[in-house]
mmCIF file of C-alpha atoms in Angstrom:
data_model
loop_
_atom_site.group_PDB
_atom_site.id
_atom_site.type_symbol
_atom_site.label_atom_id
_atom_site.label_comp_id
_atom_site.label_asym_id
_atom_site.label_seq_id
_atom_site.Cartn_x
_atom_site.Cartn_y
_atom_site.Cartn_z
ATOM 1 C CA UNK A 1 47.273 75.822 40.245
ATOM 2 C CA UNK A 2 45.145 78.280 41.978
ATOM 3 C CA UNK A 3 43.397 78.874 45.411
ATOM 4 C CA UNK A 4 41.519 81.999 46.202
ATOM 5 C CA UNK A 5 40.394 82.938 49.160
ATOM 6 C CA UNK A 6 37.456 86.413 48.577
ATOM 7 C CA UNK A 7 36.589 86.986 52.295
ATOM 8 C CA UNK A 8 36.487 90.430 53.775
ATOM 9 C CA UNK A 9 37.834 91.132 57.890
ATOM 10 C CA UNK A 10 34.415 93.135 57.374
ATOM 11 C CA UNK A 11 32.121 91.551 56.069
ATOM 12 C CA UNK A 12 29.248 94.130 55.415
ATOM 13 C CA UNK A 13 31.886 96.101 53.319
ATOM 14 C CA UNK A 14 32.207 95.990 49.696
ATOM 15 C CA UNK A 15 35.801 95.195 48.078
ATOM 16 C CA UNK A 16 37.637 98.767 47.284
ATOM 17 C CA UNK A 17 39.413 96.956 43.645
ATOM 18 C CA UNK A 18 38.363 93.537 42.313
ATOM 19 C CA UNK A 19 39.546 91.057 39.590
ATOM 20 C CA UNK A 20 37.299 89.197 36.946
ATOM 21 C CA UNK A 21 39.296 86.490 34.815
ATOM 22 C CA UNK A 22 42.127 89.036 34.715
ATOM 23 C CA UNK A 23 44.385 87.841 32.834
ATOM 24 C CA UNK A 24 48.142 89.399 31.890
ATOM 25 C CA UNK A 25 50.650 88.865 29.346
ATOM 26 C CA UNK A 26 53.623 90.413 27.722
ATOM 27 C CA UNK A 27 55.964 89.184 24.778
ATOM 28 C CA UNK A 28 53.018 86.321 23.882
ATOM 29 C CA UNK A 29 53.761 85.178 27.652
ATOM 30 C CA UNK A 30 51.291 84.404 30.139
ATOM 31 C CA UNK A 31 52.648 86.240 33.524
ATOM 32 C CA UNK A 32 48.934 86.126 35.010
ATOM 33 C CA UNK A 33 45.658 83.841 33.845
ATOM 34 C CA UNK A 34 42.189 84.144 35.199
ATOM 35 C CA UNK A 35 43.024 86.166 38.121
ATOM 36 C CA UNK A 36 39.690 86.518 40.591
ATOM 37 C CA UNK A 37 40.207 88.218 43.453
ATOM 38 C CA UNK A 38 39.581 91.065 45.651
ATOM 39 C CA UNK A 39 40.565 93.396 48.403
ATOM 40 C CA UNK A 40 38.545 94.482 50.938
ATOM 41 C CA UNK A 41 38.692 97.694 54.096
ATOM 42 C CA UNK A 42 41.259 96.385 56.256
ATOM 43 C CA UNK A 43 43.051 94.160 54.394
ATOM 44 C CA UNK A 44 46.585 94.377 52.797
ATOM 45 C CA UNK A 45 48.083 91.560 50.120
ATOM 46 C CA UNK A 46 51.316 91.173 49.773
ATOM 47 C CA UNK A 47 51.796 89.883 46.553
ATOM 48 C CA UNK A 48 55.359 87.929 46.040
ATOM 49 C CA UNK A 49 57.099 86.293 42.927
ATOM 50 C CA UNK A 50 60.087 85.725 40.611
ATOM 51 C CA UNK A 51 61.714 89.012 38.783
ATOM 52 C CA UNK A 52 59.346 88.974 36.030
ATOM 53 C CA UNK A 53 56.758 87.357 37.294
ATOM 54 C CA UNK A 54 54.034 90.220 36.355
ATOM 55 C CA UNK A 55 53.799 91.975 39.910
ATOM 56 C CA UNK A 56 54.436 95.332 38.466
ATOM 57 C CA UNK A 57 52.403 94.797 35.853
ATOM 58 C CA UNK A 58 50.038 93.924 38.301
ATOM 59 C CA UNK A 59 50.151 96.563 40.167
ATOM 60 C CA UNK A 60 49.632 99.003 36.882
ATOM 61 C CA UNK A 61 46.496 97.435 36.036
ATOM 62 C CA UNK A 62 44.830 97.786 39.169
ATOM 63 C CA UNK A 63 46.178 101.195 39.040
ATOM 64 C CA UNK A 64 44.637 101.501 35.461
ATOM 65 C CA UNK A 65 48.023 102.406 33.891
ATOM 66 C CA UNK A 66 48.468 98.901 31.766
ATOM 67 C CA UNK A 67 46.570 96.962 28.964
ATOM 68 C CA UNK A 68 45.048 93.562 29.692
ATOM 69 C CA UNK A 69 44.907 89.992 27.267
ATOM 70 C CA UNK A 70 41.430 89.082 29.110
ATOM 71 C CA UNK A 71 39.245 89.521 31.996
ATOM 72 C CA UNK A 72 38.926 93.002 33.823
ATOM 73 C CA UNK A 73 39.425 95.415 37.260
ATOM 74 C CA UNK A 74 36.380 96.218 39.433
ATOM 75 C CA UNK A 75 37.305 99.768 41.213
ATOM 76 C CA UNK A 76 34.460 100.814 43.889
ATOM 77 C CA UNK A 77 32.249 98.083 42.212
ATOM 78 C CA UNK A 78 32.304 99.661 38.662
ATOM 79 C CA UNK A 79 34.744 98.928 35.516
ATOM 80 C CA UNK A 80 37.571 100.664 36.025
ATOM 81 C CA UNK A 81 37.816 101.713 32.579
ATOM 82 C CA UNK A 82 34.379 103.138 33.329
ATOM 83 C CA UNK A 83 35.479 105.700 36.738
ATOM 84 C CA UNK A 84 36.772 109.382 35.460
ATOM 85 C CA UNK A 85 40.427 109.930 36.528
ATOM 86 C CA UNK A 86 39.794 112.506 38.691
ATOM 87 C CA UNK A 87 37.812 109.872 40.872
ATOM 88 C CA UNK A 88 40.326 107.345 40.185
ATOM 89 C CA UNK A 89 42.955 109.294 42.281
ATOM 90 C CA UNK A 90 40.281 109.775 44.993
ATOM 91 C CA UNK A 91 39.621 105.679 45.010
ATOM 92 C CA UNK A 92 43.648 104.793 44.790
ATOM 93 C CA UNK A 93 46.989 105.716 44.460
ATOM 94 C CA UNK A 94 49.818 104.087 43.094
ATOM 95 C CA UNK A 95 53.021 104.018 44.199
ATOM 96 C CA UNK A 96 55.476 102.626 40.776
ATOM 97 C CA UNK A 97 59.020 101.568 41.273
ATOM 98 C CA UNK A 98 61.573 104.744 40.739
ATOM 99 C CA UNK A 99 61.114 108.057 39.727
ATOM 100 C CA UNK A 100 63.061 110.716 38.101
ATOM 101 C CA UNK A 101 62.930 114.123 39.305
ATOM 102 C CA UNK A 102 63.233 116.957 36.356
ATOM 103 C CA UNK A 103 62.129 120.406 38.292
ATOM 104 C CA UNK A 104 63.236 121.614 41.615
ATOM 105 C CA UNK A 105 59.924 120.715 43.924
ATOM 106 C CA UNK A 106 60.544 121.153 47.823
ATOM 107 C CA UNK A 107 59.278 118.235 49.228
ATOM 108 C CA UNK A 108 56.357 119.944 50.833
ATOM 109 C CA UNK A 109 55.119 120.685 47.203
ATOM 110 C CA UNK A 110 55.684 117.636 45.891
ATOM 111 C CA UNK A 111 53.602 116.509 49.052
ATOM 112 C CA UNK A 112 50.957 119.098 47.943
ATOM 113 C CA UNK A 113 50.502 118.295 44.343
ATOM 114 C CA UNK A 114 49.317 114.742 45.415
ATOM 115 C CA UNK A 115 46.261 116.432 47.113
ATOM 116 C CA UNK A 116 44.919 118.609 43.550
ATOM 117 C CA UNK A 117 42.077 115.964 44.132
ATOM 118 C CA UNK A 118 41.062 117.014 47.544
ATOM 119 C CA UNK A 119 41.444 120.516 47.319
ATOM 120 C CA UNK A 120 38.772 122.882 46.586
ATOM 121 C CA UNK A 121 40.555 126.374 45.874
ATOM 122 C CA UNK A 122 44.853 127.451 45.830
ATOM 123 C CA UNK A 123 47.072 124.094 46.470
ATOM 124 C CA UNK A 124 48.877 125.621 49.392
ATOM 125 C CA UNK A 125 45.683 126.477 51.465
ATOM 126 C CA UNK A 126 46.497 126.600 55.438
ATOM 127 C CA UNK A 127 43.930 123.418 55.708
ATOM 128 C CA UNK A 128 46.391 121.883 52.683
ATOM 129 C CA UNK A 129 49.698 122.558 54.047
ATOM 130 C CA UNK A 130 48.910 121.428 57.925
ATOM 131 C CA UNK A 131 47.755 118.117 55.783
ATOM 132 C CA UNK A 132 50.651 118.107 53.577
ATOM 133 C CA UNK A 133 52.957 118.277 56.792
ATOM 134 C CA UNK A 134 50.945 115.793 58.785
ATOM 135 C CA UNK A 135 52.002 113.173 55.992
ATOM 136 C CA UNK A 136 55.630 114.359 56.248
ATOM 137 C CA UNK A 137 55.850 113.809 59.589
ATOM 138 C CA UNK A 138 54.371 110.420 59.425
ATOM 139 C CA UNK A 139 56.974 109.671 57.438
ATOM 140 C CA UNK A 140 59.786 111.500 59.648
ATOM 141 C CA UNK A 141 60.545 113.672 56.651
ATOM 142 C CA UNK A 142 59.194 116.572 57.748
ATOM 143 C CA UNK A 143 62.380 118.865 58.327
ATOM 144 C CA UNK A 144 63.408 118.451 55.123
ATOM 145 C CA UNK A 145 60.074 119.785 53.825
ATOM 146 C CA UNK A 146 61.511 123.242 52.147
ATOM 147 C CA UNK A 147 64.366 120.797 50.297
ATOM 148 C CA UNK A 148 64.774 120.781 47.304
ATOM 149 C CA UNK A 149 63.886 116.637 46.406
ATOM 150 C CA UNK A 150 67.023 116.457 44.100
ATOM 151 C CA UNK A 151 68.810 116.627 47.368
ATOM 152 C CA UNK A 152 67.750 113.819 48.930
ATOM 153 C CA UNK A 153 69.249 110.539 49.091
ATOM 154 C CA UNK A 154 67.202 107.795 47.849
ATOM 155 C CA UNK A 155 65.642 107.016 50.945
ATOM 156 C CA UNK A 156 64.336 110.747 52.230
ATOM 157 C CA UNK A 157 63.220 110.503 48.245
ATOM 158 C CA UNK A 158 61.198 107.115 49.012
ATOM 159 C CA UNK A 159 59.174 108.759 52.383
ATOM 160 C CA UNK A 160 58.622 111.633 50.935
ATOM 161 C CA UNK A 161 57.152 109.610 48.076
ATOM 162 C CA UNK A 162 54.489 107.456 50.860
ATOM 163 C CA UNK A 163 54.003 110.760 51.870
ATOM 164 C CA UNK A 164 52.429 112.184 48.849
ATOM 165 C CA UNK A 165 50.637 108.843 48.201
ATOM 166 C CA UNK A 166 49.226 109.327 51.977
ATOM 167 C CA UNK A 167 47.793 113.084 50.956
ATOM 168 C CA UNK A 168 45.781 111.968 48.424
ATOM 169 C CA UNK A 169 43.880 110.597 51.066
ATOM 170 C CA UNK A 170 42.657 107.141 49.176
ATOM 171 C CA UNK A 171 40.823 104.086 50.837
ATOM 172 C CA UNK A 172 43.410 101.544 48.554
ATOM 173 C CA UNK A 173 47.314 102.264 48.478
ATOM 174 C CA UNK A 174 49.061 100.311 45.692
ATOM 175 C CA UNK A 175 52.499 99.729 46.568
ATOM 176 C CA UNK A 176 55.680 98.795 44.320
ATOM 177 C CA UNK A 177 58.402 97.746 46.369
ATOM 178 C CA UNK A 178 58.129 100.586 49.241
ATOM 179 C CA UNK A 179 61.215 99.738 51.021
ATOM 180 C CA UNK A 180 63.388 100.207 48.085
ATOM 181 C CA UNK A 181 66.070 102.590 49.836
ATOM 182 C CA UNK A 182 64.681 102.380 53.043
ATOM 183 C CA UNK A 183 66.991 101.828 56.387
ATOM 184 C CA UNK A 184 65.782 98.961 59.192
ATOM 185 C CA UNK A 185 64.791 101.741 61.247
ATOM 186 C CA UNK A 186 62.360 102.991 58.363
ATOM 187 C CA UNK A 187 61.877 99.552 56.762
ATOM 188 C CA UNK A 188 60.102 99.040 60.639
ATOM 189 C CA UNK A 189 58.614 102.371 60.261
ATOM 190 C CA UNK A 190 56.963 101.383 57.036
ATOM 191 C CA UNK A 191 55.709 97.791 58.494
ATOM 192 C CA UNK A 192 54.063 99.913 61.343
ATOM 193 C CA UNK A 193 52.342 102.462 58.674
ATOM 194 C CA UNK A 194 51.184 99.720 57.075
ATOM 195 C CA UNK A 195 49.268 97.873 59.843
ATOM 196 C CA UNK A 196 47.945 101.834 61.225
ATOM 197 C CA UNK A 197 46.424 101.960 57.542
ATOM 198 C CA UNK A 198 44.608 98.926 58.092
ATOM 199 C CA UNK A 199 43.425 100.266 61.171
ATOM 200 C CA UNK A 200 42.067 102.585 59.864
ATOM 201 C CA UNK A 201 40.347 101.125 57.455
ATOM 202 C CA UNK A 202 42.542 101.198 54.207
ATOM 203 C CA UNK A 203 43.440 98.580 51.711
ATOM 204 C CA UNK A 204 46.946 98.122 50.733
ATOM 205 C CA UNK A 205 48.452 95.521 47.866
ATOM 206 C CA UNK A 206 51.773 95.629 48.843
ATOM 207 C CA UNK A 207 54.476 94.100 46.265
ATOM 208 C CA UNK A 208 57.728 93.334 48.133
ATOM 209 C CA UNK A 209 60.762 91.066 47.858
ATOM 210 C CA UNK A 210 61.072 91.423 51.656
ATOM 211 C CA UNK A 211 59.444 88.119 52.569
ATOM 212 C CA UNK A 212 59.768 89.352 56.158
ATOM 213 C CA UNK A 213 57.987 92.581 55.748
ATOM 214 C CA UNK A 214 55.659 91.011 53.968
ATOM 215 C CA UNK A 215 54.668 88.693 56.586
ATOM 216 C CA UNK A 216 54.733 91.230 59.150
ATOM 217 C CA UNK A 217 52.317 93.474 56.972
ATOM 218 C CA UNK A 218 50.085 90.962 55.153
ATOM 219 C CA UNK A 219 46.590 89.426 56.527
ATOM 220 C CA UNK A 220 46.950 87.933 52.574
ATOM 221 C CA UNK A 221 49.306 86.921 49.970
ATOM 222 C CA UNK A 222 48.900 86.404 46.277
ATOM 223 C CA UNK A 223 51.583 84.202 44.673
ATOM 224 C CA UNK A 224 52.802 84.547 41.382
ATOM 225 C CA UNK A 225 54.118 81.517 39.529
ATOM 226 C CA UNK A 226 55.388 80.476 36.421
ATOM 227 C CA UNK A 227 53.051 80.352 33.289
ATOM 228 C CA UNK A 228 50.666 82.205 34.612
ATOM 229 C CA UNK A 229 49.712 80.345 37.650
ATOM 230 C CA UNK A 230 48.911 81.813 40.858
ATOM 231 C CA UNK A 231 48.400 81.038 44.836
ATOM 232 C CA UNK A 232 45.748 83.587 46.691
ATOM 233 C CA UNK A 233 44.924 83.513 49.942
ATOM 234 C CA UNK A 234 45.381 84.499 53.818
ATOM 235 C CA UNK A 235 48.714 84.775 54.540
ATOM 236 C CA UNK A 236 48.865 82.128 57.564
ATOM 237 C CA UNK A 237 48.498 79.798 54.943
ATOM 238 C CA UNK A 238 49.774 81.106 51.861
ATOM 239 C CA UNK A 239 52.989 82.403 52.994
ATOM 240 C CA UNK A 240 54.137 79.152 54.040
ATOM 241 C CA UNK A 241 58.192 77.873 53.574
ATOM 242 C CA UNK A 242 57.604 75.410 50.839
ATOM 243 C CA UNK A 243 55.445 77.319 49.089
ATOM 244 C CA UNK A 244 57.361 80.132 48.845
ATOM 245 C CA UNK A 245 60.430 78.095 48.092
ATOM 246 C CA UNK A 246 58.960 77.096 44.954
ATOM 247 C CA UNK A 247 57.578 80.244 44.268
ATOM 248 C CA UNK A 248 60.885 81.877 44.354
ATOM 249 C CA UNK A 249 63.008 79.264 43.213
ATOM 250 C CA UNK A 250 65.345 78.510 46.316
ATOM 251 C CA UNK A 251 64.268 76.888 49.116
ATOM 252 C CA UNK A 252 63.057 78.768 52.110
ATOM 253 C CA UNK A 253 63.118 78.375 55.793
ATOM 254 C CA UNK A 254 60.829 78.925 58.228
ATOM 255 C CA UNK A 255 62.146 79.940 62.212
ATOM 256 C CA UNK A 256 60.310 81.051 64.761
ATOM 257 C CA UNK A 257 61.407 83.555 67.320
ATOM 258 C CA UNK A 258 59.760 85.947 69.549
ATOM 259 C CA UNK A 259 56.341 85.127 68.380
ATOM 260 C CA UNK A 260 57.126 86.019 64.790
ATOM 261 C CA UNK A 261 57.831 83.901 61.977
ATOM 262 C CA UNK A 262 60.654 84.648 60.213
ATOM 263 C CA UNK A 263 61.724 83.192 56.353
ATOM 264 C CA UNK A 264 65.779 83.017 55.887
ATOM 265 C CA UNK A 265 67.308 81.000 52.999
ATOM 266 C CA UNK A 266 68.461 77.656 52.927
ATOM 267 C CA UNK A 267 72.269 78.065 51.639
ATOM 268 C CA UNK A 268 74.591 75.929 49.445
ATOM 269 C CA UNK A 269 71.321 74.210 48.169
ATOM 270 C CA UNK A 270 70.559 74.311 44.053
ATOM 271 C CA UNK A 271 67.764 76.528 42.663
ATOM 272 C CA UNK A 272 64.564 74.534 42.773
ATOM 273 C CA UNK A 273 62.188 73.641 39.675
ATOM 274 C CA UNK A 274 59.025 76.149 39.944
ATOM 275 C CA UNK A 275 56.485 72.738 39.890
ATOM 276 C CA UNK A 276 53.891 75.582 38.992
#
């Protein structure tokens, strides 16, 4: 089961990543077959499925950071096996699930070190730091930019972490579960950032388990099913209640309030059959 759907808000623009037959797999399991697809300037995907489905191991192939069992990733129009990794990090960053902090950076310098791309002579250049703080602040992390990041809780950990992605100044943001940690008030925060990057221009593939932030971000949605099927798509149509239900395995519920749709779950029902 597939449905694709490869049309740009802007049409004259080429697609920042691309897919050709990708296809994923680990333990002689299909998680992803024949995957085309692309995302173009002002677009962000928000790409839902099952723990284990293969989103994450999405996300690291696009980011170039996994193998693949067929097919291949188009960065900037060109293999992405082909593009130096000092471009790479100019074309996209990657945002990965966790992290594990061994050395004592302040969070300005951990900030800072995302930008080694961009800069031209010392890291902590006046031009480097006012950029470095900008990002902090669009996070609302930047008082705590002279802490050391083992002190954070997870959440200050998680902004400071968009933070650095935003300095290294990339048209396409690849995004693991960004609200891991996060509070409402930053979970709302993060929707908003979102939607400015579009604005502006950027393409974001956003992997969440947050059906509602995903809605509220997405202009598409890429489904991942079982045995390596997959739904693909603008989001009006693809995140949809039945759908999803069967995507996720429980049925979902659709309500609409204030203009917004919202997904809840359907309690004291059984697990549905993925149909996929």
């Amino acid at each position: 089961m597939s449905l694709v759907s490869l049309a740009n808000p802007r049409t004259d623009a080429p697609p920042l990543i691309a897919t050709r037959g990708l296809s994923l797999g680990v333990g002689g399991k299909f998680l992803l077959r024949a995957l085309d697809w692309q995302v173009g300037p002002g677009e962000c995907w928000a790409v839902v499925g099952r723990n284990g489905a293969g989103k994450s191991t999405l996300l690291r192939a696009l980011a170039g950071l996994g193998d693949t069992t067929g097919g291949g990733v188009e960065l900037a129009g060109r293999p992405l096996h082909t593009v130096p990794l000092a471009e790479r990090t100019r074309l996209c960053a990657y945002l990965p699930q966790g992290r594990a902090d061994a050395f004592g950076y302040s969070a300005l310098d951990t900030v800072l070190a995302a930008r080694h791309q961009q800069q031209s002579g010392y890291w902590d250049a006046p031009e480097d730091i006012e950029a470095a703080m900008r990002c902090l602040r669009r996070l609302d992390v930047a008082e705590l930019a002279r802490r050391d990041v083992r002190s954070l809780s997870s959440g200050e950990r998680q902004r400071v972490s968009i933070a650095a992605l935003l300095a290294q100044d990339a048209p396409l943001l690849l995004l693991d579960e960004p609200a891991a940690a996060l509070d409402l008030a930053h979970q709302i925060g993060l929707q908003r950032l979102t939607n400015a990057l579009r604005n502006e221009g950027r393409g974001v593939v956003l992997v969440s388990h947050d059906l509602n932030l995903a809605a509220a971000a997405a202009t598409h949605a890429l489904l991942m099913l079982e045995v390596g099927c997959w739904l693909a798509g603008p989001a009006a149509e693809i995140l949809e209640a039945r759908r999803l239900g069967e995507c996720l395995g429980h049925r979902v519920q659709a309500i609409e309030h204030a203009g917004r749709c919202i997904f809840v779950p359907v309690y004291d029902e059984p697990v549905l059959e993925n149909k996929a």
